[in-house]
């Protein structure tokens, strides 16, 4: 029963990521695509949490933190790129 | 004891997944960038917080293991997802992203007309200002 509920939750998260990928493909502006990819990263964190409950292991907690940090840095870098055409400005 | 642990964990994880799915439905169905960003950032943040809280309670009640890394993950997602949405929406506004027909009033536009330096997209390359086309 417990594993069935976890499996249903994983299926819902897979459907969530598919809907986000629809927005990544279709999105009219690049801001839509960046927002959808950020949302995919956050949903991957949730999926890893469900997998670590399902397998009853603590080995994936580092991975959760790592995906969160990498997703945030990538989102900020892309948003800066579409906002002012450079990611790292030169000092002058 | 074991049954109660599983019930609480299952409730948290199922609620979190459903909220994430609602966030994705909002991301697909809403009309413009700002409403989509609104739906995606807030709802998926709440969903992933519910799932990670369920995971934390599962390991706390079944193993007696309180994971600091999981607490850090919850705190980090809670802190960074709204900031990322804010930066994305500001970039979309400065790139003149199209808005929905149902928008009544754009108060930020008046502010930008009052202070035109904020909206000017320019990159300084070797002491000459180059206007960047949209």
Coordinates of C-alpha atoms in Angstrom, one line a residue:
Chain A
X1 CA 0.0 0.0 0.0
X2 CA 2.7 2.4 1.0
X3 CA 4.8 1.6 -2.0
X4 CA 1.7 2.0 -4.2
X5 CA 1.2 5.5 -2.9
X6 CA 4.9 6.3 -3.5
X7 CA 4.6 4.9 -7.0
X8 CA 1.5 7.0 -7.8
X9 CA 3.4 10.1 -6.5
X10 CA 6.3 9.3 -8.8
X11 CA 3.9 9.0 -11.8
X12 CA 2.4 12.4 -10.9
X13 CA 5.8 13.9 -10.8
X14 CA 6.7 12.4 -14.2
X15 CA 3.5 13.9 -15.6
X16 CA 4.5 17.2 -14.0
X17 CA 7.9 17.1 -15.7
X18 CA 6.3 16.2 -19.0
X19 CA 4.0 19.2 -18.8
X20 CA 7.0 21.4 -18.0
X21 CA 8.8 20.0 -21.0
X22 CA 5.8 20.9 -23.1
X23 CA 6.2 24.5 -21.9
X24 CA 10.0 24.3 -22.7
X25 CA 9.3 23.2 -26.3
X26 CA 6.3 25.6 -27.0
X27 CA 7.1 28.6 -24.8
X28 CA 6.9 31.8 -26.8
X29 CA 9.6 33.7 -25.0
X30 CA 12.9 32.4 -23.5
X31 CA 11.8 33.5 -20.0
X32 CA 9.1 30.8 -20.3
X33 CA 11.6 28.2 -21.1
X34 CA 14.0 29.2 -18.3
X35 CA 11.1 29.1 -15.8
X36 CA 10.0 25.7 -17.0
X37 CA 13.5 24.3 -16.8
X38 CA 13.9 25.7 -13.3
X39 CA 10.6 24.0 -12.4
X40 CA 11.9 20.7 -13.9
X41 CA 15.0 20.9 -11.6
X42 CA 12.8 21.5 -8.5
X43 CA 10.6 18.5 -9.5
X44 CA 13.7 16.4 -9.9
X45 CA 14.6 17.2 -6.3
X46 CA 11.2 16.0 -5.2
X47 CA 11.6 12.8 -7.3
X48 CA 14.9 12.0 -5.6
X49 CA 13.2 12.5 -2.2
X50 CA 10.5 9.9 -3.1
X51 CA 13.2 7.5 -4.5
X52 CA 15.2 7.7 -1.3
X53 CA 12.0 6.9 0.7
X54 CA 11.2 4.0 -1.7
X55 CA 14.6 2.5 -1.5
X56 CA 15.1 3.4 2.2
X57 CA 18.5 4.8 1.7
X58 CA 20.2 8.0 2.7
X59 CA 22.8 8.0 -0.1
X60 CA 20.9 10.5 -2.3
X61 CA 20.6 13.5 0.0
X62 CA 23.8 15.1 -1.3
X63 CA 22.4 14.8 -4.8
X64 CA 19.3 16.7 -3.8
X65 CA 21.3 19.7 -2.5
X66 CA 23.5 19.6 -5.5
X67 CA 20.7 19.7 -8.0
X68 CA 19.1 22.5 -6.2
X69 CA 22.3 24.6 -6.2
X70 CA 23.1 23.8 -9.9
X71 CA 19.5 24.6 -11.0
X72 CA 19.6 28.0 -9.2
X73 CA 23.0 29.0 -10.6
X74 CA 21.9 28.0 -14.2
X75 CA 18.6 29.9 -13.9
X76 CA 20.4 33.1 -12.7
X77 CA 23.0 32.8 -15.4
X78 CA 20.4 32.4 -18.2
X79 CA 18.2 35.2 -16.8
X80 CA 21.2 37.6 -16.7
X81 CA 22.1 36.5 -20.2
X82 CA 18.7 37.4 -21.7
X83 CA 18.5 40.6 -19.6
X84 CA 21.8 42.2 -20.4
X85 CA 23.5 40.0 -23.1
X86 CA 26.4 39.0 -20.9
X87 CA 26.6 36.7 -17.9
X88 CA 29.7 38.1 -16.2
X89 CA 30.3 41.8 -16.8
X90 CA 33.8 43.1 -17.2
X91 CA 34.9 45.7 -14.7
X92 CA 36.1 49.0 -16.2
Chain B
X1 CA 4.3 2.7 15.0
X2 CA 5.4 1.6 11.5
X3 CA 1.9 2.1 10.1
X4 CA 1.6 5.6 11.5
X5 CA 5.0 6.5 9.9
X6 CA 3.9 5.2 6.5
X7 CA 0.6 7.0 6.7
X8 CA 2.1 10.4 7.6
X9 CA 4.8 10.0 4.9
X10 CA 2.4 9.0 2.3
X11 CA 0.0 11.9 3.0
X12 CA 2.9 14.4 2.8
X13 CA 4.3 13.0 -0.4
X14 CA 1.0 12.6 -2.2
X15 CA -0.1 16.2 -1.3
X16 CA 3.3 17.5 -2.5
X17 CA 3.0 15.6 -5.8
X18 CA -0.5 16.8 -6.4
X19 CA 0.5 20.5 -5.8
X20 CA 3.5 20.1 -8.2
X21 CA 1.1 18.7 -10.8
X22 CA -1.2 21.7 -10.3
X23 CA 1.8 24.0 -10.8
X24 CA 2.5 22.3 -14.1
X25 CA -1.1 22.6 -15.2
X26 CA -0.9 26.3 -14.4
X27 CA 2.4 26.6 -16.4
X28 CA 0.7 25.1 -19.4
X29 CA -2.7 26.9 -19.3
X30 CA -2.0 30.4 -18.1
X31 CA -1.8 33.2 -20.7
X32 CA 1.5 35.1 -20.3
X33 CA 4.9 35.0 -18.8
X34 CA 4.1 36.6 -15.5
X35 CA 1.1 34.5 -14.6
X36 CA 3.0 31.3 -15.6
X37 CA 6.0 32.3 -13.5
X38 CA 3.6 33.0 -10.6
X39 CA 2.0 29.5 -10.8
X40 CA 5.3 27.7 -11.4
X41 CA 7.4 29.3 -8.7
X42 CA 5.0 29.3 -5.8
X43 CA 3.1 26.1 -6.3
X44 CA 6.1 23.9 -7.2
X45 CA 8.0 25.4 -4.2
X46 CA 5.2 24.3 -1.9
X47 CA 5.0 20.9 -3.5
X48 CA 8.7 20.1 -3.2
X49 CA 8.7 21.4 0.4
X50 CA 5.8 19.0 1.2
X51 CA 7.7 16.1 -0.4
X52 CA 11.0 16.8 1.4
X53 CA 9.2 17.3 4.7
X54 CA 7.6 13.9 4.2
X55 CA 11.0 12.4 3.5
X56 CA 12.5 14.0 6.6
X57 CA 9.7 12.7 8.8
X58 CA 10.0 9.2 7.3
X59 CA 13.7 9.0 8.1
X60 CA 13.1 10.7 11.5
X61 CA 10.4 8.2 12.6
X62 CA 11.6 5.0 11.0
X63 CA 15.4 5.3 11.6
X64 CA 15.6 8.0 14.2
X65 CA 17.9 9.8 11.8
X66 CA 17.6 13.6 11.6
X67 CA 19.2 14.7 8.3
X68 CA 20.8 18.1 8.4
X69 CA 21.4 17.8 4.6
X70 CA 17.7 17.4 4.0
X71 CA 17.0 20.5 6.2
X72 CA 19.5 22.4 4.1
X73 CA 17.9 21.2 0.9
X74 CA 14.4 22.4 2.2
X75 CA 15.9 25.7 3.3
X76 CA 17.7 26.2 0.0
X77 CA 14.7 25.5 -2.2
X78 CA 12.6 27.7 -0.1
X79 CA 15.1 30.5 -0.4
X80 CA 16.1 30.3 -4.0
X81 CA 13.0 29.4 -6.1
X82 CA 11.2 32.8 -5.5
X83 CA 14.5 34.7 -6.2
X84 CA 14.9 32.8 -9.5
X85 CA 11.3 33.6 -10.5
X86 CA 11.9 37.3 -9.6
X87 CA 15.0 37.5 -11.8
X88 CA 13.2 35.7 -14.7
X89 CA 10.2 38.0 -14.5
X90 CA 12.5 41.1 -14.5
X91 CA 14.4 39.9 -17.5
X92 CA 11.1 39.2 -19.3
X93 CA 9.8 42.7 -18.5
X94 CA 13.0 44.4 -19.7
X95 CA 12.8 42.4 -22.9
X96 CA 9.2 43.6 -23.5
X97 CA 7.6 40.3 -23.1
X98 CA 4.0 40.2 -24.4
X99 CA 1.3 40.3 -21.7
X100 CA -2.2 38.9 -21.7
X101 CA -5.2 40.9 -22.9
X102 CA -6.7 40.8 -19.5
X103 CA -4.1 43.1 -18.0
X104 CA -5.7 46.3 -16.8
X105 CA -2.9 48.5 -15.8
X106 CA 0.9 48.5 -16.0
X107 CA 2.2 50.7 -13.1
X108 CA 5.8 49.7 -13.7
X109 CA 5.7 51.2 -17.2
X110 CA 5.0 54.6 -15.8
X111 CA 7.9 54.2 -13.4
X112 CA 10.2 53.2 -16.3
X113 CA 9.1 56.2 -18.3
X114 CA 9.9 58.4 -15.4
X115 CA 13.3 56.9 -15.0
X116 CA 14.4 55.9 -18.5
X117 CA 17.9 54.8 -17.5
X118 CA 16.5 51.7 -15.8
X119 CA 15.1 50.3 -19.0
X120 CA 17.9 51.1 -21.4
X121 CA 19.6 47.9 -22.4
X122 CA 23.2 48.8 -23.0
X123 CA 26.5 47.0 -22.8
X124 CA 29.6 49.0 -22.2
X125 CA 32.4 47.6 -24.4
X126 CA 35.7 49.4 -24.2
X127 CA 34.4 52.8 -23.2
X128 CA 31.8 53.0 -25.9
X129 CA 28.2 52.4 -25.3
X130 CA 26.7 49.9 -27.7
X131 CA 22.9 49.7 -27.9
X132 CA 21.8 46.1 -28.1
X133 CA 18.9 45.4 -30.3
X134 CA 16.0 43.4 -29.0

